[in-house]
PDB file of C-alpha atoms in Angstrom:
ATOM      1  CA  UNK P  30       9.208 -14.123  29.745  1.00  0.00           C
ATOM      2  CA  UNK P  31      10.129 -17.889  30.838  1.00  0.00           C
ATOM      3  CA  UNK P  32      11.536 -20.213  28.848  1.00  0.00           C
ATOM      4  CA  UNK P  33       9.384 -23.427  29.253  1.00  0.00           C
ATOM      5  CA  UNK P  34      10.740 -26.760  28.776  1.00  0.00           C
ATOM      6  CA  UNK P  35       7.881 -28.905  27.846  1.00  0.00           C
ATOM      7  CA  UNK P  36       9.971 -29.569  24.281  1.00  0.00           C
ATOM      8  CA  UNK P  37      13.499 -30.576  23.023  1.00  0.00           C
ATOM      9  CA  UNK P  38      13.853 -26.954  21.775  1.00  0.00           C
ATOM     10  CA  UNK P  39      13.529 -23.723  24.199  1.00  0.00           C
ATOM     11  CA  UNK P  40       9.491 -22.371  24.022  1.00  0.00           C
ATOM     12  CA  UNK P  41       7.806 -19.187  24.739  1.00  0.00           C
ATOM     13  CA  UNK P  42       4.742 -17.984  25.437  1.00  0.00           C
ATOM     14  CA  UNK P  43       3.550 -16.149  22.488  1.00  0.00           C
ATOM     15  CA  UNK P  44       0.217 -14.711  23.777  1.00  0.00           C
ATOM     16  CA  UNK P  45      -1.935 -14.053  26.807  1.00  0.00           C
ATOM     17  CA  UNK P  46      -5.109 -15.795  27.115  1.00  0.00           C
ATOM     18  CA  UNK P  47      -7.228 -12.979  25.416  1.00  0.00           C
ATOM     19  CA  UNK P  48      -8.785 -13.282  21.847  1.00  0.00           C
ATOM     20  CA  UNK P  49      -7.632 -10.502  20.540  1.00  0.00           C
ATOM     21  CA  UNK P  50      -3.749 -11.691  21.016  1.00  0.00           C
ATOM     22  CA  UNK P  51      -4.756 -14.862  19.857  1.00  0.00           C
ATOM     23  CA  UNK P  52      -5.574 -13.614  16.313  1.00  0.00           C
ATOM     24  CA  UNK P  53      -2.683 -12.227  16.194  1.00  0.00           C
ATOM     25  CA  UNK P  54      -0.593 -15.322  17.215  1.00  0.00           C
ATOM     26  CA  UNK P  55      -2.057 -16.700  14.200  1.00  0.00           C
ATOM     27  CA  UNK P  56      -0.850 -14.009  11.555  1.00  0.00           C
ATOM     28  CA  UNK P  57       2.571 -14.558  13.303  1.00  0.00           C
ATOM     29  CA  UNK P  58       2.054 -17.963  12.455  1.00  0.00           C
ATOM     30  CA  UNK P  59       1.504 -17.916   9.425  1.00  0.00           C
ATOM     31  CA  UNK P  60       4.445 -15.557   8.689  1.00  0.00           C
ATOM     32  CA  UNK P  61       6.346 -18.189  10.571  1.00  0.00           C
ATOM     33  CA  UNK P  62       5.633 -21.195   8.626  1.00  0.00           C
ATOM     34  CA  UNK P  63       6.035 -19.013   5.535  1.00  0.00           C
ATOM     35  CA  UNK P  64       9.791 -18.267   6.523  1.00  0.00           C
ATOM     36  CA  UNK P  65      10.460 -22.276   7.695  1.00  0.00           C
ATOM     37  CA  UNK P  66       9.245 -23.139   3.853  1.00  0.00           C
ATOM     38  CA  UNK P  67      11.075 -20.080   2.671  1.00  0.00           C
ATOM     39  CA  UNK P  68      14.417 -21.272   3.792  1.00  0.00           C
ATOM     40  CA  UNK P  69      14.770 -24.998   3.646  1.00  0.00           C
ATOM     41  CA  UNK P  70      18.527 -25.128   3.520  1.00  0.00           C
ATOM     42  CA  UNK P  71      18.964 -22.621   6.189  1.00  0.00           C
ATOM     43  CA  UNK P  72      20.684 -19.753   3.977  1.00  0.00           C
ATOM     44  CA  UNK P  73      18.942 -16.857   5.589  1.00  0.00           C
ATOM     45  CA  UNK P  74      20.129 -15.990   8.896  1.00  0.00           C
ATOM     46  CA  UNK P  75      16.599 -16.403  10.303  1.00  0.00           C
ATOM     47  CA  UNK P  76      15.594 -18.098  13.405  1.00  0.00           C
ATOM     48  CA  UNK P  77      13.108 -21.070  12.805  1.00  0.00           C
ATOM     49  CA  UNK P  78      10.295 -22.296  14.374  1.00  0.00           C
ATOM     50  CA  UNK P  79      10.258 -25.917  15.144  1.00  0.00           C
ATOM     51  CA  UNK P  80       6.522 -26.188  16.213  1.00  0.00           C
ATOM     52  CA  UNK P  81       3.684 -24.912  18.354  1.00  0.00           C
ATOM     53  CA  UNK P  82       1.323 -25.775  21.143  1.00  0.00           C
ATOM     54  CA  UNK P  83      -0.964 -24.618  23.653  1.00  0.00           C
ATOM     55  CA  UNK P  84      -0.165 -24.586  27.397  1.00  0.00           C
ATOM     56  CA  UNK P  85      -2.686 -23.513  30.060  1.00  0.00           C
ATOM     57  CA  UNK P  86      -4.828 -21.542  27.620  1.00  0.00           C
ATOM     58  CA  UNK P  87      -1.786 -19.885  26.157  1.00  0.00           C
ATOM     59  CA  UNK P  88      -0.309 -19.952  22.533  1.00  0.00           C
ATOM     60  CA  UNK P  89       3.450 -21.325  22.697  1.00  0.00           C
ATOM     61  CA  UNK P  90       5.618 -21.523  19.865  1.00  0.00           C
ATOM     62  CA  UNK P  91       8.983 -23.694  19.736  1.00  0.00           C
ATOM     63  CA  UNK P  92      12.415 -22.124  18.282  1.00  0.00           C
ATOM     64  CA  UNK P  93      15.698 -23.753  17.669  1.00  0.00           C
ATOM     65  CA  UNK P  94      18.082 -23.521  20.038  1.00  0.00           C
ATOM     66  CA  UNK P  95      20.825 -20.533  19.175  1.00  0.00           C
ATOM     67  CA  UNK P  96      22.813 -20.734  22.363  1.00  0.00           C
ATOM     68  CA  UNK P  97      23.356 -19.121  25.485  1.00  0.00           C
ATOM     69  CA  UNK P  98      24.320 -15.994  23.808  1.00  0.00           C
ATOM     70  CA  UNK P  99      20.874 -15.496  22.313  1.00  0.00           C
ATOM     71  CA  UNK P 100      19.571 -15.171  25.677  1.00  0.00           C
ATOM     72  CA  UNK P 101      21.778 -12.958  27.775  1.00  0.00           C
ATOM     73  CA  UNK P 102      21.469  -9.349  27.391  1.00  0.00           C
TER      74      UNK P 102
END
């Protein structure tokens, strides 16, 4: 995956352009949002979505940004 940097915080493409992985982008979404309202104060050690968008046809979802250690393997 790419990061894309259409948005202050580092994005992903969450789904290819089928409708099938679409649907599921949504559940994920939902799950998502749930967690954000979840943990207001930030007490859980998750990772939080800041928003979400399409791009070319695909789904993209926005994180905050954990560092460069996040994203070496």
């Amino acid at each position: 995956l790419t990061l894309m940097f259409l948005s202050p915080f580092p994005t992903l493409p969450a789904t290819p352009n089928h409708l099938r992985f679409h649907q599921q982008a949504l559940m994920e979404l939902k799950i998502l949002e749930a967690l954000r309202k979840k943990d207001k104060d930030n007490t859980y050690n998750v990772v939080h979505m800041k928003d979400f968008f399409y791009f070319r046809n695909h789904f993209c979802i926005t994180f905050e940004l954990l560092g460069s250690a996040a994203f070496s393997s």
